[in-house]
Amino acid sequence: MAIDEQTRDELAESLFTALRERDPIDRLTETHDLTIEDAYDVQSRLIDRRLDEGATVAGHKVGLTSDAIQDQLGVDEPDFGRLLDTMFVSGREIPADELISPRIEPEVGFLLGESLDPPVTYLDVLDATRGVVPVMEVIDSRVRDWDIRIQDTIADNASSALYLAGEEVTPLDGLDLSLEGVKLYKNGTLESSGVGAAVLDHPARSVAWLANTLADLDERLEAGHLVLSGSMTPAVDVEEGDVLTAEFTSVGSLTARVGEQ
């Protein structure tokens, strides 16, 4: 049974407070029987609070794109969150004082040259994409100790926190993103590696899923927006002082340092 409007507002407010005060809360599903629909509505209310502060929507992120993570949470499809301009790290220092328990995920970011109106296939995504950029997404959980169910992470904006993107845009001509590789280093040590096929067999399929899913909410992917297609590797825990490098095969590299609090 769906929760009422007042409860959705209260849950959004609790996540917003946890975000602002860096004080994690117990998972929402511990005391509330949330549906997926409830969770996305709570996410929207959470984002509305941030928009009221002056942020603007800059795109979307897709999460839960690997079989392992879906199996872990007992789901059979990805989830999504919104990217805000205030989540973009313009330099190469990740602000630790904005985070609770951060992790890093390397992803291919799609810069849309055209809006996408469903039904959308991955070929439509490729046609509409101006180019791709290397991305490191900083995920974080406002839920204590990452003790989450699918509804918790959705409500918490798909556990998104910040993101960094490369400046050079790579055209898709002749590029097979299912074969794109990445190596993620922490303090010079290889922590994880992966390929684009780990993201729903092809990162563009992730973007197509998002475009079709947003249609049910009367939303769409807009020209000029950035879409983070999903992590190509397992997430890596980070602490202040860590230096991270994501080396992609064809679309560039990124290096960033986690700042001190």
Coordinates of C-alpha atoms in Angstrom, one line a residue:
M1 CA 0.0 0.0 0.0
A2 CA 1.3 3.4 -1.0
I3 CA 2.2 5.8 1.8
D4 CA 0.4 9.1 2.2
E5 CA 1.5 12.5 1.0
Q6 CA 2.5 13.7 4.4
T7 CA 4.7 10.7 5.0
R8 CA 6.4 11.2 1.7
D9 CA 7.1 14.8 2.6
E10 CA 8.5 13.8 6.0
L11 CA 10.8 11.1 4.4
A12 CA 12.1 13.6 1.9
E13 CA 12.8 16.1 4.6
S14 CA 14.7 13.5 6.7
L15 CA 16.9 12.7 3.7
F16 CA 17.4 16.4 3.0
T17 CA 18.4 17.1 6.6
A18 CA 20.8 14.1 6.6
L19 CA 22.4 15.5 3.4
R20 CA 22.8 19.0 4.8
E21 CA 24.0 17.9 8.2
R22 CA 26.0 14.9 7.1
D23 CA 24.2 12.9 9.7
P24 CA 23.0 9.6 8.3
I25 CA 19.6 8.1 9.2
D26 CA 18.1 4.6 9.5
R27 CA 16.9 3.1 6.3
L28 CA 13.4 4.3 5.3
T29 CA 12.2 0.8 4.7
E30 CA 12.8 -0.2 8.3
T31 CA 9.7 1.6 9.4
H32 CA 7.8 2.2 6.2
D33 CA 6.5 -0.1 3.5
L34 CA 7.6 1.9 0.5
T35 CA 6.7 0.9 -3.1
I36 CA 9.0 1.8 -5.9
E37 CA 6.5 4.5 -6.9
D38 CA 6.7 5.9 -3.4
A39 CA 10.4 6.0 -3.5
Y40 CA 10.6 7.9 -6.7
D41 CA 8.1 10.4 -5.4
V42 CA 10.2 10.9 -2.3
Q43 CA 13.2 11.4 -4.6
S44 CA 11.3 14.1 -6.5
R45 CA 10.4 15.9 -3.3
L46 CA 14.0 15.7 -2.1
I47 CA 15.2 17.2 -5.4
D48 CA 12.5 19.9 -5.2
R49 CA 14.1 21.0 -1.9
R50 CA 17.5 21.4 -3.6
L51 CA 15.9 23.2 -6.5
D52 CA 14.3 25.6 -4.1
E53 CA 17.9 26.4 -2.9
G54 CA 18.8 27.5 -6.4
A55 CA 20.1 24.3 -8.0
T56 CA 19.1 23.3 -11.6
V57 CA 18.8 19.9 -13.2
A58 CA 21.8 19.1 -15.4
G59 CA 21.0 15.5 -16.3
H60 CA 20.5 12.1 -14.9
K61 CA 22.4 9.1 -13.6
V62 CA 21.5 5.4 -13.9
G63 CA 22.4 3.0 -11.2
L64 CA 22.1 -0.7 -10.5
T65 CA 23.2 -1.6 -14.0
S66 CA 25.2 -4.7 -13.1
D67 CA 23.8 -8.2 -12.5
A68 CA 25.7 -8.5 -9.2
I69 CA 24.2 -5.3 -7.7
Q70 CA 20.7 -6.2 -9.0
D71 CA 21.0 -9.7 -7.4
Q72 CA 22.2 -8.1 -4.2
L73 CA 19.1 -5.9 -3.9
G74 CA 16.7 -8.4 -5.3
V75 CA 15.7 -6.4 -8.4
D76 CA 15.7 -7.0 -12.1
E77 CA 16.1 -3.4 -13.5
P78 CA 18.2 -0.3 -12.9
D79 CA 17.2 2.8 -11.0
F80 CA 17.9 6.5 -11.7
G81 CA 18.5 9.8 -10.0
R82 CA 18.8 13.4 -11.0
L83 CA 22.1 15.3 -11.6
L84 CA 22.2 18.9 -10.3
D85 CA 24.6 21.6 -11.4
T86 CA 25.6 21.9 -7.7
M87 CA 26.7 18.3 -7.7
F88 CA 29.4 18.9 -10.4
V89 CA 33.0 19.1 -9.1
S90 CA 34.6 21.8 -11.3
G91 CA 38.1 21.2 -10.1
R92 CA 39.9 17.9 -9.3
E93 CA 39.4 18.0 -5.5
I94 CA 36.4 16.1 -4.2
P95 CA 35.0 18.0 -1.2
A96 CA 35.1 15.5 1.7
D97 CA 33.2 17.9 4.0
E98 CA 30.1 17.4 1.9
L99 CA 30.1 13.6 2.2
I100 CA 29.3 10.8 4.7
S101 CA 30.6 7.5 3.4
P102 CA 31.8 8.1 -0.2
R103 CA 32.6 5.6 -3.0
I104 CA 33.8 6.1 -6.5
E105 CA 32.4 4.7 -9.7
P106 CA 33.9 5.2 -13.2
E107 CA 31.3 5.7 -15.9
V108 CA 30.8 6.8 -19.5
G109 CA 28.9 10.1 -19.6
F110 CA 26.6 10.8 -22.6
L111 CA 26.3 14.4 -23.7
L112 CA 23.0 14.6 -25.5
G113 CA 22.8 16.6 -28.7
E114 CA 19.1 15.9 -29.2
S115 CA 16.2 15.3 -26.8
L116 CA 14.9 11.7 -26.7
D117 CA 11.3 10.9 -27.1
P118 CA 10.2 7.3 -26.4
P119 CA 10.1 4.6 -27.6
V120 CA 13.9 4.7 -27.6
T121 CA 16.4 2.1 -28.6
Y122 CA 20.1 2.1 -27.9
L123 CA 20.6 3.0 -31.6
D124 CA 18.4 6.1 -31.1
V125 CA 20.6 7.0 -28.1
L126 CA 23.8 6.8 -30.2
D127 CA 22.2 8.9 -32.9
A128 CA 21.2 11.6 -30.4
T129 CA 24.5 11.7 -28.5
R130 CA 26.9 14.5 -29.3
G131 CA 29.8 12.6 -27.7
V132 CA 30.9 10.9 -24.5
V133 CA 33.1 11.9 -21.7
P134 CA 34.9 10.0 -18.9
V135 CA 33.2 10.4 -15.6
M136 CA 33.9 9.6 -11.9
E137 CA 30.7 9.6 -9.9
V138 CA 30.9 10.0 -6.2
I139 CA 28.2 8.0 -4.6
D140 CA 27.2 8.4 -1.0
S141 CA 24.4 7.2 1.2
R142 CA 22.4 9.3 3.6
V143 CA 21.3 6.0 5.1
R144 CA 23.6 4.8 7.9
D145 CA 26.3 2.2 6.9
W146 CA 24.9 1.7 3.4
D147 CA 22.1 -0.5 4.9
I148 CA 19.8 0.0 1.9
R149 CA 17.1 -1.7 0.0
I150 CA 16.1 -0.7 -3.5
Q151 CA 13.5 1.8 -2.2
D152 CA 16.0 3.4 0.1
T153 CA 18.5 4.2 -2.6
I154 CA 15.9 5.4 -5.1
A155 CA 14.5 7.8 -2.5
D156 CA 18.0 9.0 -1.7
N157 CA 18.5 10.2 -5.4
A158 CA 20.0 6.8 -6.3
S159 CA 22.7 7.4 -3.8
S160 CA 24.3 10.0 -5.9
A161 CA 26.4 12.8 -4.4
L162 CA 28.9 14.4 -6.8
Y163 CA 30.4 13.9 -10.2
L164 CA 33.5 14.8 -12.2
A165 CA 33.7 14.8 -16.0
G166 CA 36.5 15.1 -18.5
E167 CA 36.7 18.2 -20.6
E168 CA 37.4 16.4 -23.9
V169 CA 34.3 15.1 -25.8
T170 CA 34.9 11.9 -27.8
P171 CA 32.6 11.4 -30.9
L172 CA 31.0 8.0 -31.2
D173 CA 32.0 7.3 -34.8
G174 CA 33.8 4.0 -34.9
L175 CA 33.6 3.6 -31.1
D176 CA 32.0 0.4 -29.6
L177 CA 31.3 1.3 -26.0
S178 CA 30.5 -2.3 -25.1
L179 CA 34.2 -2.9 -25.6
E180 CA 35.4 0.3 -23.8
G181 CA 37.6 -0.6 -20.9
V182 CA 38.4 1.2 -17.7
K183 CA 40.9 0.8 -14.9
L184 CA 40.3 2.5 -11.6
Y185 CA 43.4 3.2 -9.4
K186 CA 43.5 4.4 -5.8
N187 CA 46.8 5.9 -4.6
G188 CA 48.5 4.3 -7.5
T189 CA 47.2 0.8 -6.9
L190 CA 44.8 -0.9 -9.3
E191 CA 41.5 -1.3 -7.4
S192 CA 39.1 -2.4 -10.1
S193 CA 38.6 -2.8 -13.8
G194 CA 35.8 -3.4 -16.2
V195 CA 34.3 -3.0 -19.7
G196 CA 31.2 -1.3 -21.1
A197 CA 29.4 -4.6 -21.6
A198 CA 29.0 -4.7 -17.8
V199 CA 26.5 -1.9 -18.1
L200 CA 23.4 -3.7 -19.5
D201 CA 25.6 -5.2 -22.3
H202 CA 26.1 -1.6 -23.7
P203 CA 26.1 1.7 -21.9
A204 CA 23.7 3.2 -24.5
R205 CA 21.1 0.6 -23.5
S206 CA 21.2 2.1 -20.0
V207 CA 20.4 5.5 -21.5
A208 CA 17.6 4.0 -23.6
W209 CA 16.1 2.4 -20.5
L210 CA 16.2 5.7 -18.7
A211 CA 14.5 7.5 -21.6
N212 CA 11.7 5.0 -21.7
T213 CA 11.3 4.9 -18.0
L214 CA 11.1 8.7 -17.7
A215 CA 8.2 8.7 -20.2
D216 CA 6.0 7.1 -17.5
L217 CA 6.7 10.1 -15.3
D218 CA 5.9 12.6 -18.1
E219 CA 9.6 13.5 -18.3
R220 CA 12.2 13.2 -21.0
L221 CA 16.0 13.3 -21.6
E222 CA 16.7 16.8 -22.9
A223 CA 19.3 18.0 -25.4
G224 CA 22.3 19.4 -23.6
H225 CA 21.9 17.2 -20.6
L226 CA 24.5 14.7 -19.3
V227 CA 23.6 11.1 -18.6
L228 CA 25.8 8.9 -16.4
S229 CA 25.2 5.5 -17.9
G230 CA 26.3 3.3 -14.9
S231 CA 29.4 2.0 -13.3
M232 CA 31.7 -0.2 -15.3
T233 CA 33.3 -1.6 -12.1
P234 CA 32.3 -2.3 -8.5
A235 CA 32.3 0.9 -6.4
V236 CA 35.5 1.7 -4.5
D237 CA 35.5 3.1 -0.9
V238 CA 37.5 6.3 -0.5
E239 CA 38.7 8.5 2.3
E240 CA 40.1 12.0 2.6
G241 CA 43.6 12.2 1.0
D242 CA 43.0 9.4 -1.5
V243 CA 44.0 10.0 -5.1
L244 CA 41.8 8.3 -7.7
T245 CA 42.5 7.8 -11.4
A246 CA 40.1 6.3 -14.0
E247 CA 41.8 5.3 -17.2
F248 CA 39.5 4.6 -20.1
T249 CA 40.6 2.8 -23.2
S250 CA 39.3 5.4 -25.7
V251 CA 37.4 8.2 -24.0
G252 CA 40.1 9.7 -21.8
S253 CA 41.2 9.7 -18.2
L254 CA 40.4 11.5 -15.0
T255 CA 42.4 12.0 -11.8
A256 CA 41.0 13.5 -8.6
R257 CA 41.9 13.8 -5.0
V258 CA 39.6 13.5 -2.0
G259 CA 40.1 16.7 0.0
E260 CA 40.3 17.0 3.8
Q261 CA 37.4 17.9 6.0

